[in-house]
């Protein structure tokens, strides 16, 4: 896949991969063996007919390929960019045994972009069922659930707390990984299916879930994992320390990289340290470079083998010049007389026995404390389920991490109330949220038929 | 889209607006706030709710023009429309019968104090109100707050009205005269700190309403984090009201200055246009 060269791309917020040309796409599609048992399909959380759409590309019928994808996936331009395909469809691809798997993700993106340029076809209107469903949250889980329910003929209203749709798609994932104009275009498709989106409605504050249950026949909660985790070390409230959420929301959703054309500012010093090594941490460290940081570090307490981020994101970060300081754990932040961050004190770690996550537990090496001068710290060590609805709603069984407890199809402890995505599982991926939205839509449909 | 249905100029830099936002008006409680965004390129800012009319479906905001967004907001007229207006956010004031309560408002902090004074009076409290401003012209809602107060005092820095000096001077006098059960203080951070330092000596329960910089206002970014008794809380979901004796005011003042450079730049560019 042709990509922007690293030295160039750290000066802009444009996408890194350029995308396939028609010829390259067809050639890649022809590598697919069209295996009978279709392991790729089993690896897809939204059940796309992968050999089906690839076959259409191989024949040059891009329109049909789009139809096949859209039959199962309402947001292919998004999943085609951010899915960890190497762990899903491509990870089990038969061709992988001979070398590189078929580039399923890149092909999905190619078709989604082709269709977006041509203008997506709106599916035929289905007979309305007369049922009304409220979806809370317009992130990947909510959008997918809403789209699928609309395709079944139900009337769906989405309630979004912020002023833009998409959830993490808009505030979390950077412009250079997922352009916001594409997110908006995908959301337009969901609206064309007949879904209504209301902004500025904070369910749990502006209206309650109980009120929604009185006005609607069923409710789906997809409020995500937007609560930032903190290091809980001294100095975390100094000027210059941001949660990854605040930093990314300012840059991605509020477009602070275009200040002062856009009013929201963001401040980056010269030496930026991002704590954590998941995809969010990579996003932070790479965004810091694009905002003009002289040095951008990733500080992580384990080694590269334990990093949760996608290999592709780690690779892109390294190419762009992000410096990795591994087996490093922060102890405290120190500030100057003005209360601004000036350095972090850390201790070196070594790996011991595995912990509950299955990864080897990091253990401090006594006497190995060091200091490092930094002026900006981005804390990207995970996000927890949004507590607003779990705290506000009685009768909802909540798990020990603050998540809404559900069965595999999204049913909660309250009949008629469903949930899916990060609010139910804790922070995970966009595609898993989409899969949860899809399964919940089916469960809601079945529930409504019984009423 | 949220239309401005009424506008009043309270002073050269303080304006009052009634915004049509039925869902917010329906649920608003004293002590809560809203987050608004004027247009697509605008920033999200929090403003406390000064009043609300559930029947009319309107929310009243009173704001001081301190930066680009509030100055731009001040130029809008009746009929203009705000792009976003979300709320009600934050925890409502804990309104109950305390006994004798003193409500202290400084400058534009008087605005959010008004619905709280009303509610405390209606809950059966003996309400003493102390309003302070730099000068007489910057006082707000005097008549409205006086109406709900058993005792009413004014303090101005320049002595143009009432006591010449600070609200804390008047508060000391009130404490000397009455048995005070609760003090509610809203205003500049330094004012809330001074009031809290004073009431701490007498062990009087004190609540303050904090005003950190916010982005989303719903608890997802931590930009509004404040230190309360050494623990980190989010002003937007745990507050905005906190125990005045436990707030780290120095840290709040420091964090509120963190975009001063950018704020100055934005104002200069806006003025140049």
XYZ file of C-alpha atoms in Angstrom:
724
model
C 0.000 0.000 0.000
C 1.582 3.291 -1.055
C 1.974 5.659 1.913
C 2.994 9.241 2.613
C 6.709 9.258 3.493
C 7.251 9.693 7.266
C 9.198 12.965 7.122
C 6.449 14.553 5.042
C 3.451 13.188 6.878
C 4.471 14.476 10.312
C 3.902 17.964 8.939
C 0.278 17.351 8.011
C -2.875 15.667 9.251
C -3.642 13.871 5.988
C -4.145 10.142 5.771
C -1.015 8.024 5.728
C -2.037 5.362 3.148
C -2.959 6.662 -0.314
C -5.300 3.790 -1.115
C -5.311 1.229 -3.930
C -5.769 2.028 -7.579
C -8.346 -0.024 -9.519
C -5.657 -2.177 -11.115
C -3.908 -2.934 -7.841
C -7.244 -3.766 -6.182
C -8.256 -6.205 -8.916
C -4.857 -7.868 -8.869
C -4.965 -8.236 -5.078
C -8.517 -9.614 -5.211
C -7.410 -12.252 -7.676
C -5.044 -13.661 -5.025
C -8.071 -14.884 -3.058
C -8.466 -18.652 -3.354
C -12.244 -18.481 -2.674
C -11.823 -21.291 -0.123
C -14.926 -23.350 0.577
C -14.801 -23.134 4.366
C -14.285 -19.326 4.400
C -12.230 -18.920 7.617
C -12.095 -15.150 6.947
C -15.856 -14.823 7.460
C -15.669 -16.528 10.821
C -13.047 -13.971 11.833
C -15.260 -10.966 10.972
C -17.242 -9.458 13.885
C -19.873 -8.060 11.502
C -20.208 -11.197 9.338
C -19.315 -9.659 5.962
C -19.390 -12.109 3.016
C -15.688 -11.592 2.405
C -15.059 -14.079 -0.434
C -18.253 -12.703 -1.993
C -17.161 -9.091 -2.219
C -13.588 -9.996 -3.156
C -14.905 -12.098 -6.041
C -16.807 -9.042 -7.336
C -13.648 -6.908 -7.182
C -11.687 -9.586 -9.064
C -14.266 -9.306 -11.848
C -14.113 -5.502 -11.772
C -17.736 -5.197 -10.521
C -17.141 -2.653 -7.762
C -20.796 -1.713 -7.420
C -21.799 -5.281 -6.627
C -18.876 -5.547 -4.186
C -20.253 -2.497 -2.352
C -23.703 -4.083 -2.161
C -22.274 -7.264 -0.672
C -20.335 -5.324 1.984
C -23.214 -2.976 2.782
C -25.566 -5.920 3.293
C -23.737 -6.525 6.579
C -21.591 -3.476 7.318
C -23.083 0.055 7.337
C -19.747 1.779 7.938
C -17.129 0.157 5.657
C -15.038 3.296 5.044
C -14.433 3.328 8.788
C -13.763 -0.352 9.432
C -11.663 -0.514 6.264
C -9.329 1.965 7.962
C -9.256 1.117 11.649
C -10.049 -2.592 11.920
C -7.253 -4.768 13.306
C -7.682 -7.052 10.293
C -4.402 -8.821 11.039
C -6.096 -10.243 14.150
C -9.383 -11.017 12.449
C -10.087 -11.879 8.796
C -6.493 -11.609 7.551
C -5.165 -13.419 10.604
C -6.946 -16.640 9.552
C -6.702 -16.184 5.773
C -5.617 -19.406 4.031
C -3.223 -17.501 1.748
C -1.365 -16.344 4.880
C 0.075 -19.837 5.133
C 1.960 -19.122 1.894
C 3.145 -15.605 2.803
C 1.109 -12.413 2.926
C -2.656 -12.862 3.497
C -5.075 -11.328 1.002
C -5.282 -7.633 1.913
C -8.955 -7.873 2.896
C -8.957 -4.638 4.926
C -7.400 -2.595 2.119
C -9.917 -4.037 -0.342
C -12.839 -3.119 1.920
C -11.463 0.417 2.135
C -11.032 0.571 -1.640
C -14.675 -0.351 -2.244
C -15.978 1.946 0.498
C -14.060 4.906 -0.951
C -15.164 4.041 -4.495
C -18.787 3.976 -3.377
C -18.454 7.158 -1.358
C -17.154 8.997 -4.398
C -19.946 7.666 -6.601
C -22.588 8.319 -3.954
C -23.905 5.417 -1.907
C -27.169 3.866 -3.039
C -29.909 4.064 -0.451
C -31.468 0.650 0.129
C -35.149 0.224 -0.659
C -37.504 1.394 2.070
C -38.932 -1.452 4.116
C -42.494 -1.645 5.461
C -42.495 0.312 8.774
C -43.149 -1.865 11.809
C -44.636 0.977 13.854
C -42.067 0.406 16.604
C -39.829 3.193 17.982
C -36.390 2.621 19.441
C -34.092 5.018 21.295
C -30.342 4.579 20.788
C -28.105 6.364 23.284
C -24.756 7.349 21.814
C -23.768 7.811 18.172
C -20.496 5.910 18.314
C -19.830 2.740 16.302
C -22.137 0.560 18.458
C -25.056 2.996 18.389
C -24.716 3.839 14.693
C -24.574 0.177 13.696
C -27.505 -0.797 15.904
C -29.535 2.152 14.597
C -28.725 1.405 10.948
C -29.609 -2.266 11.236
C -32.868 -1.539 13.087
C -33.829 0.998 10.416
C -33.169 -1.605 7.713
C -35.637 -3.872 9.554
C -38.324 -1.165 9.293
C -38.165 0.279 12.816
C -38.186 4.013 13.582
C -34.936 4.909 15.355
C -33.890 8.058 17.224
C -30.259 8.434 18.300
C -29.415 10.688 21.275
C -25.879 12.101 21.239
C -24.396 14.109 24.130
C -21.822 15.964 22.031
C -22.357 18.208 19.012
C -20.912 15.829 16.425
C -21.687 12.152 15.750
C -19.280 9.255 15.884
C -18.027 9.052 19.446
C -14.395 7.834 19.328
C -14.581 7.960 15.532
C -14.789 11.735 15.842
C -12.976 12.636 19.068
C -10.561 9.765 19.590
C -9.103 8.543 16.312
C -6.910 11.190 14.646
C -7.652 12.865 11.340
C -4.632 11.166 9.780
C -6.046 7.703 10.543
C -9.728 8.433 9.955
C -10.631 11.707 8.205
C -13.652 13.327 9.831
C -15.203 14.115 6.480
C -15.403 10.344 5.939
C -17.015 9.818 9.360
C -19.640 12.440 8.508
C -20.252 10.836 5.126
C -20.780 7.402 6.714
C -23.170 8.942 9.245
C -25.112 10.517 6.359
C -25.727 7.003 5.034
C -27.144 5.958 8.412
C -29.438 9.009 8.306
C -30.529 8.122 4.760
C -31.723 4.796 6.170
C -34.201 6.882 8.168
C -32.345 7.297 11.450
C -32.837 10.579 13.341
C -29.900 11.967 15.352
C -30.448 14.504 18.182
C -27.348 16.309 19.457
C -26.686 18.013 22.807
C -28.804 15.434 24.629
C -26.954 14.003 27.608
C -28.995 10.946 28.590
C -28.840 10.743 32.349
C -28.961 14.554 32.584
C -31.115 16.105 29.822
C -33.435 13.108 29.882
C -33.319 9.874 31.841
C -33.300 6.296 30.566
C -36.575 5.767 32.471
C -38.171 8.573 30.458
C -36.871 7.029 27.244
C -38.375 3.696 28.237
C -41.771 5.373 28.648
C -41.569 7.053 25.223
C -39.931 4.250 23.225
C -40.502 0.519 22.775
C -36.865 -0.375 23.451
C -33.607 1.365 24.348
C -30.024 0.581 23.274
C -27.208 2.057 25.351
C -23.928 2.620 23.502
C -22.313 5.311 25.596
C -18.807 3.927 25.365
C -15.753 4.085 27.559
C -14.968 7.767 27.784
C -13.730 7.982 31.367
C -9.962 8.538 31.359
C -7.716 6.432 33.614
C -5.078 8.366 35.555
C -1.586 7.386 36.698
C -2.484 8.632 40.206
C 1.023 9.937 40.860
C 1.919 13.284 42.445
C 1.920 16.248 40.086
C -0.725 14.933 37.721
C -2.636 18.214 37.988
C 0.232 20.404 36.778
C -0.296 22.565 33.720
C 1.030 20.469 30.839
C -0.478 17.129 31.880
C -3.422 16.041 29.731
C -5.535 12.934 29.614
C -5.368 11.374 26.138
C -9.102 12.084 25.846
C -8.729 15.812 26.427
C -5.750 16.084 24.091
C -7.353 14.089 21.288
C -10.802 15.700 21.687
C -9.241 19.154 21.322
C -7.251 18.135 18.247
C -9.597 15.723 16.469
C -13.116 16.909 17.278
C -12.500 20.592 18.003
C -9.776 20.842 15.316
C -7.295 22.609 17.593
C -4.548 21.900 15.048
C -6.205 24.643 12.986
C -6.180 27.234 15.801
C -6.826 30.161 15.540
C -9.107 29.445 12.577
C -10.937 27.161 15.021
C -11.329 28.615 18.478
C -10.302 25.665 20.661
C -6.579 25.705 21.499
C -4.224 22.888 22.438
C -0.755 23.394 23.850
C 2.231 21.200 23.083
C 5.670 21.881 24.445
C 8.960 20.777 22.907
C 9.368 17.444 24.694
C 6.212 15.369 24.895
C 5.931 12.090 26.766
C 2.960 9.792 26.189
C 2.342 7.210 28.893
C 0.892 3.945 27.612
C 1.323 1.797 24.507
C -2.121 1.092 23.098
C -3.532 2.561 19.898
C -4.587 5.689 21.783
C -1.023 6.208 23.004
C 0.328 5.874 19.457
C -2.284 8.379 18.300
C -1.156 10.827 21.001
C 2.561 10.492 20.295
C 2.079 10.861 16.533
C -0.274 13.809 16.926
C 2.290 15.517 19.170
C 4.856 15.367 16.336
C 2.386 16.873 13.922
C 1.705 19.717 16.338
C 5.398 20.582 16.340
C 6.944 18.680 19.243
C 10.711 18.444 18.886
C 10.766 15.080 20.595
C 7.864 12.701 21.146
C 8.338 9.769 23.518
C 6.325 6.707 24.421
C 6.984 5.630 28.009
C 5.762 2.101 28.717
C 6.280 -0.127 31.700
C 6.531 -3.403 29.740
C 8.276 -4.337 26.469
C 7.212 -4.171 22.808
C 5.959 -7.753 22.938
C 3.306 -6.747 25.491
C 2.178 -3.578 23.713
C -1.562 -3.614 23.007
C -1.303 -1.298 19.982
C -1.640 -2.647 16.445
C 1.724 -3.567 14.906
C 0.916 -1.206 12.014
C 0.448 1.761 14.382
C 3.672 1.001 16.284
C 5.506 0.751 12.970
C 4.080 4.058 11.719
C 5.037 5.713 15.017
C 8.608 4.448 14.782
C 8.918 5.572 11.161
C 7.747 9.029 12.161
C 10.416 9.309 14.828
C 8.539 8.541 18.025
C 11.135 7.414 20.593
C 10.209 4.388 22.668
C 11.396 4.173 26.287
C 10.373 0.716 27.480
C 10.381 -0.932 30.916
C 9.860 2.558 32.330
C 7.254 3.480 34.985
C 6.534 7.081 36.095
C 6.665 7.866 39.830
C 5.965 11.598 39.962
C 5.711 14.757 37.890
C 7.675 17.836 38.942
C 6.808 21.398 37.987
C 8.446 24.807 37.905
C 7.556 27.857 40.056
C 4.691 28.695 37.697
C 3.136 25.264 38.220
C 4.086 24.051 34.757
C 5.336 20.497 34.164
C 9.123 20.333 33.795
C 10.150 16.720 34.361
C 9.019 13.215 35.150
C 10.722 10.923 37.673
C 10.564 7.282 36.703
C 11.865 3.887 37.715
C 13.148 1.096 35.474
C 11.185 -2.154 35.399
C 11.792 -5.800 34.701
C 9.258 -8.462 33.733
C 8.173 -11.029 36.297
C 5.355 -13.568 36.416
C 2.198 -13.063 34.264
C -0.742 -11.103 35.773
C -4.539 -11.457 35.121
C -4.169 -10.069 31.607
C -1.817 -12.930 30.813
C 1.077 -10.564 30.234
C 4.233 -10.666 32.334
C 3.876 -8.338 35.296
C 6.356 -5.416 35.407
C 8.351 -5.214 38.647
C 10.404 -2.146 39.683
C 14.187 -2.478 39.846
C 15.163 -0.928 43.198
C 17.550 2.005 42.997
C 16.993 2.541 39.272
C 15.145 5.873 39.602
C 15.894 8.488 36.949
C 14.595 11.877 35.851
C 13.667 13.078 32.380
C 12.946 16.640 31.328
C 9.548 16.920 29.628
C 7.091 19.772 29.276
C 3.992 17.890 28.172
C 2.618 14.581 29.452
C -0.207 12.690 27.757
C -1.770 10.004 29.918
C -3.006 7.225 27.630
C -3.275 4.245 29.952
C -6.824 3.250 29.148
C -10.405 4.419 29.425
C -13.244 3.057 31.552
C -16.997 2.855 30.849
C -18.828 6.179 31.019
C -20.397 6.255 34.505
C -23.307 8.590 33.693
C -26.005 5.993 32.965
C -24.719 3.228 35.291
C -24.921 5.733 38.173
C -28.222 7.291 37.130
C -30.316 4.228 36.366
C -31.746 1.970 39.046
C -32.084 -1.733 38.448
C -29.282 -1.975 35.917
C -26.700 -4.604 36.877
C -23.237 -3.045 36.709
C -19.962 -4.974 36.618
C -16.924 -4.290 38.771
C -15.302 -2.106 36.103
C -18.363 0.120 35.845
C -19.579 -1.668 32.726
C -23.221 -2.532 32.026
C -23.573 -6.304 32.336
C -25.119 -7.939 29.239
C -25.475 -11.364 27.645
C -23.907 -12.094 24.243
C -26.764 -10.362 22.439
C -26.780 -7.177 24.488
C -29.649 -7.874 26.889
C -29.217 -6.081 30.240
C -30.870 -6.867 33.565
C -33.769 -4.569 32.591
C -36.187 -5.945 29.955
C -36.357 -3.698 26.925
C -32.969 -2.146 27.701
C -29.989 -3.344 25.673
C -26.339 -2.306 25.659
C -23.226 -2.956 23.618
C -19.761 -1.732 22.762
C -17.282 -0.312 25.251
C -19.986 0.466 27.841
C -20.522 -3.297 28.170
C -17.025 -4.681 27.561
C -14.710 -1.896 28.677
C -12.497 -0.167 26.086
C -12.079 -2.423 23.043
C -12.237 -1.830 19.277
C -14.522 -0.052 16.835
C -15.341 -3.273 14.985
C -16.271 -5.197 18.145
C -18.625 -2.344 19.039
C -20.162 -2.592 15.574
C -20.612 -6.345 16.017
C -22.305 -5.778 19.377
C -24.624 -3.197 17.792
C -25.540 -5.686 15.094
C -26.330 -8.509 17.532
C -28.324 -6.171 19.760
C -30.385 -4.984 16.781
C -31.397 -8.595 16.108
C -32.200 -9.154 19.784
C -34.248 -5.941 19.934
C -36.176 -6.977 16.820
C -36.942 -10.371 18.402
C -37.957 -8.696 21.667
C -40.316 -6.308 19.873
C -41.942 -9.126 17.922
C -42.815 -10.807 21.233
C -44.401 -7.632 22.720
C -30.272 25.348 16.876
C -31.080 27.488 19.883
C -32.505 30.967 19.310
C -31.829 33.965 21.546
C -35.266 35.193 22.573
C -34.279 38.028 24.890
C -31.167 40.122 25.496
C -30.359 42.621 28.253
C -27.183 44.649 28.662
C -26.514 44.672 32.395
C -23.268 46.637 32.174
C -20.580 47.378 29.595
C -19.150 43.905 29.908
C -21.973 41.863 31.390
C -24.880 40.654 29.270
C -27.966 38.576 29.962
C -29.660 36.330 27.407
C -32.671 34.055 27.373
C -32.086 31.028 25.140
C -34.870 28.776 23.854
C -33.808 25.276 24.927
C -36.887 23.366 26.071
C -35.223 20.107 27.099
C -32.650 21.933 29.229
C -35.279 24.245 30.756
C -37.412 21.244 31.677
C -34.676 19.654 33.790
C -32.554 22.580 34.985
C -31.895 22.858 38.732
C -30.122 25.633 40.686
C -26.376 25.124 40.698
C -26.227 23.429 37.305
C -24.629 24.760 34.132
C -24.812 24.482 30.356
C -22.165 24.164 27.647
C -22.670 26.232 24.534
C -20.955 26.576 21.184
C -21.765 29.588 19.023
C -20.855 28.155 15.619
C -19.005 25.329 13.916
C -15.541 26.769 14.512
C -16.359 27.855 18.040
C -15.140 26.433 21.297
C -17.365 24.823 23.919
C -17.725 26.979 27.049
C -19.559 26.373 30.330
C -21.905 29.011 31.746
C -23.957 28.615 34.887
C -27.732 28.721 34.691
C -28.979 32.033 36.130
C -32.649 31.227 35.703
C -35.011 28.961 33.804
C -38.667 28.900 32.747
C -39.986 25.397 32.250
C -43.259 26.573 30.655
C -41.597 28.943 28.210
C -38.806 26.451 27.593
C -36.078 29.040 28.127
C -32.811 29.183 30.061
C -31.221 32.463 31.185
C -27.457 32.925 31.095
C -25.519 35.920 32.372
C -21.944 36.226 31.236
C -18.921 38.461 31.590
C -17.093 39.237 28.351
C -13.589 38.003 29.122
C -12.399 36.350 25.922
C -13.102 35.735 22.275
C -16.150 33.527 22.724
C -17.935 35.601 25.359
C -17.181 38.786 23.411
C -18.584 37.212 20.256
C -21.611 35.997 22.215
C -22.152 39.563 23.428
C -22.505 40.828 19.850
C -25.395 38.475 19.053
C -28.939 39.831 19.067
C -32.460 38.519 19.595
C -33.240 36.189 16.717
C -29.651 34.978 16.348
C -29.148 31.283 16.886
C -26.563 29.282 18.846
C -25.270 26.098 17.213
C -25.176 24.061 20.431
C -26.573 24.384 23.958
C -26.254 21.250 26.087
C -27.390 20.574 29.632
C -28.276 20.723 32.388
C -24.831 19.580 33.500
C -23.213 19.115 36.871
C -24.777 18.201 40.182
C -27.597 20.472 41.373
C -27.154 22.509 44.564
C -28.086 20.629 47.687
C -31.143 22.649 48.645
C -32.519 21.903 52.094
C -33.372 23.640 55.348
C -30.006 24.455 56.897
C -31.289 27.210 59.168
C -29.462 30.472 58.583
C -27.573 30.601 55.297
C -25.345 33.328 53.922
C -25.132 33.592 50.135
C -22.093 35.492 48.912
C -21.838 36.536 45.271
C -18.877 38.289 43.653
C -19.092 39.970 40.262
C -20.607 37.745 37.608
C -20.766 34.946 40.222
C -23.922 36.706 41.425
C -25.765 35.288 38.414
C -25.652 31.589 39.364
C -26.261 32.572 42.998
C -29.735 33.898 42.168
C -31.571 30.559 41.584
C -29.819 29.136 44.645
C -30.955 32.045 46.852
C -34.511 31.564 45.577
C -34.460 27.826 46.271
C -32.912 28.181 49.733
C -35.527 30.776 50.712
C -38.325 28.573 49.413
C -36.886 25.684 51.450
C -37.442 27.679 54.642
C -33.974 29.086 55.326
C -33.240 32.499 56.850
C -31.308 33.928 53.899
C -28.639 36.615 54.229
C -27.258 37.781 50.866
C -24.003 39.655 50.356
C -23.301 40.897 46.830
C -19.958 42.376 45.860
C -18.466 43.995 42.771
C -15.616 46.315 41.838
C -18.046 49.185 41.442
C -21.801 49.878 41.543
C -22.229 49.482 37.764
C -21.010 45.903 37.879
C -23.591 44.736 40.431
C -26.257 42.381 39.086
C -29.716 41.171 40.002
C -29.886 43.304 43.163
C -33.678 43.596 43.168
C -34.189 39.952 42.267
C -31.925 38.639 45.025
C -33.147 41.167 47.606
C -36.665 39.836 47.042
C -35.640 36.406 48.333
C -33.353 37.578 51.167
C -34.174 38.210 54.799
C -31.096 40.431 55.048
C -29.299 42.028 52.119
C -25.877 43.684 51.937
C -23.723 45.224 49.213
C -19.952 45.705 49.080
C -18.042 47.580 46.374
C -14.252 47.968 46.057
C -14.606 51.679 45.373
C -17.392 52.345 47.858
C -19.810 53.572 45.150
C -22.523 51.571 46.880
C -22.802 49.838 50.235
C -19.728 48.883 52.220
C -16.400 50.083 50.834
C -14.315 46.939 50.704
C -14.751 43.209 50.260
C -17.659 40.830 50.757
C -15.534 39.048 53.347
C -15.588 42.183 55.544
C -19.388 42.087 55.521
C -19.378 38.323 56.068
C -17.255 38.782 59.224
C -19.823 41.222 60.562
C -22.678 38.798 59.766
C -20.887 35.927 61.498
C -20.343 38.130 64.561
C -24.082 38.842 64.709
C -25.723 35.531 63.692
C -25.333 31.822 64.196
C -24.623 30.847 60.583
C -25.318 27.250 59.503
C -24.093 27.375 55.907
C -22.274 29.728 53.566
C -22.603 29.532 49.776
C -19.984 31.555 47.857
C -19.731 32.046 44.101
C -17.351 34.468 42.433
C -13.703 34.966 41.482
C -11.527 32.129 42.731
C -9.629 34.380 45.118
C -12.934 35.561 46.634
C -14.103 31.990 47.245
C -10.725 31.207 48.830
C -10.870 34.209 51.147
C -14.451 33.405 52.201
C -13.494 29.777 52.886
C -10.431 30.768 54.907
C -12.692 33.001 57.017
C -15.438 30.416 57.643
C -12.915 27.670 58.379
C -12.025 29.461 61.596
C -15.626 29.081 62.766
C -16.151 25.610 61.327
C -19.103 26.838 59.226
C -20.072 24.508 56.354
C -19.082 26.320 53.154
C -19.903 25.489 49.560
C -18.253 27.108 46.544
C -18.965 26.762 42.821
C -15.808 26.222 40.785
C -15.211 27.464 37.236
C -12.376 25.520 35.553
C -11.853 25.403 31.784
C -14.030 22.704 30.219
C -14.248 20.944 26.864
C -16.994 18.319 26.828
C -18.598 18.954 30.237
C -19.780 15.357 30.555
C -16.872 13.759 32.399
C -14.837 12.333 29.558
C -11.731 14.507 29.310
C -10.633 15.539 32.799
C -9.723 19.030 31.640
C -11.844 20.437 34.476
C -10.160 18.370 37.174
C -9.771 20.006 40.557
C -8.066 18.864 43.719
C -10.482 18.396 46.626
C -8.871 17.267 49.880
C -5.964 15.959 47.843
C -8.231 13.838 45.644
C -8.890 14.608 41.988
C -12.527 15.331 41.077
C -14.119 16.492 37.831
C -15.949 19.798 38.278
C -18.350 18.890 35.473
C -19.720 15.692 37.032
C -18.742 15.714 40.708
C -19.248 19.499 40.992
C -19.398 22.340 40.187
C -20.071 22.815 43.911
C -17.532 21.547 46.407
C -16.649 21.897 50.087
C -14.896 25.258 50.118
C -12.528 24.160 52.896
C -11.124 21.301 50.822
C -10.436 23.015 47.488
C -6.872 23.537 46.232
C -7.499 27.080 44.955
C -3.864 27.663 43.914
C -3.974 24.713 41.520
C -7.295 25.867 40.063
C -5.977 29.377 39.439
C -2.862 27.948 37.820
C -4.799 25.574 35.566
C -7.185 28.350 34.535
C -4.203 30.329 33.200
C -2.893 27.542 30.979
C -4.209 28.931 27.687
C -3.656 32.596 28.461
C -1.326 33.017 25.507
C -3.758 31.472 23.040
C -6.698 33.371 24.543
C -4.826 36.639 24.031
C -4.009 35.745 20.447
C -7.640 34.862 19.664
C -8.891 38.150 21.142
C -6.315 40.214 19.225
C -7.316 38.559 15.938
C -11.019 39.023 16.660
C -10.535 42.704 17.552
C -8.545 43.259 14.358
C -11.487 42.122 12.221
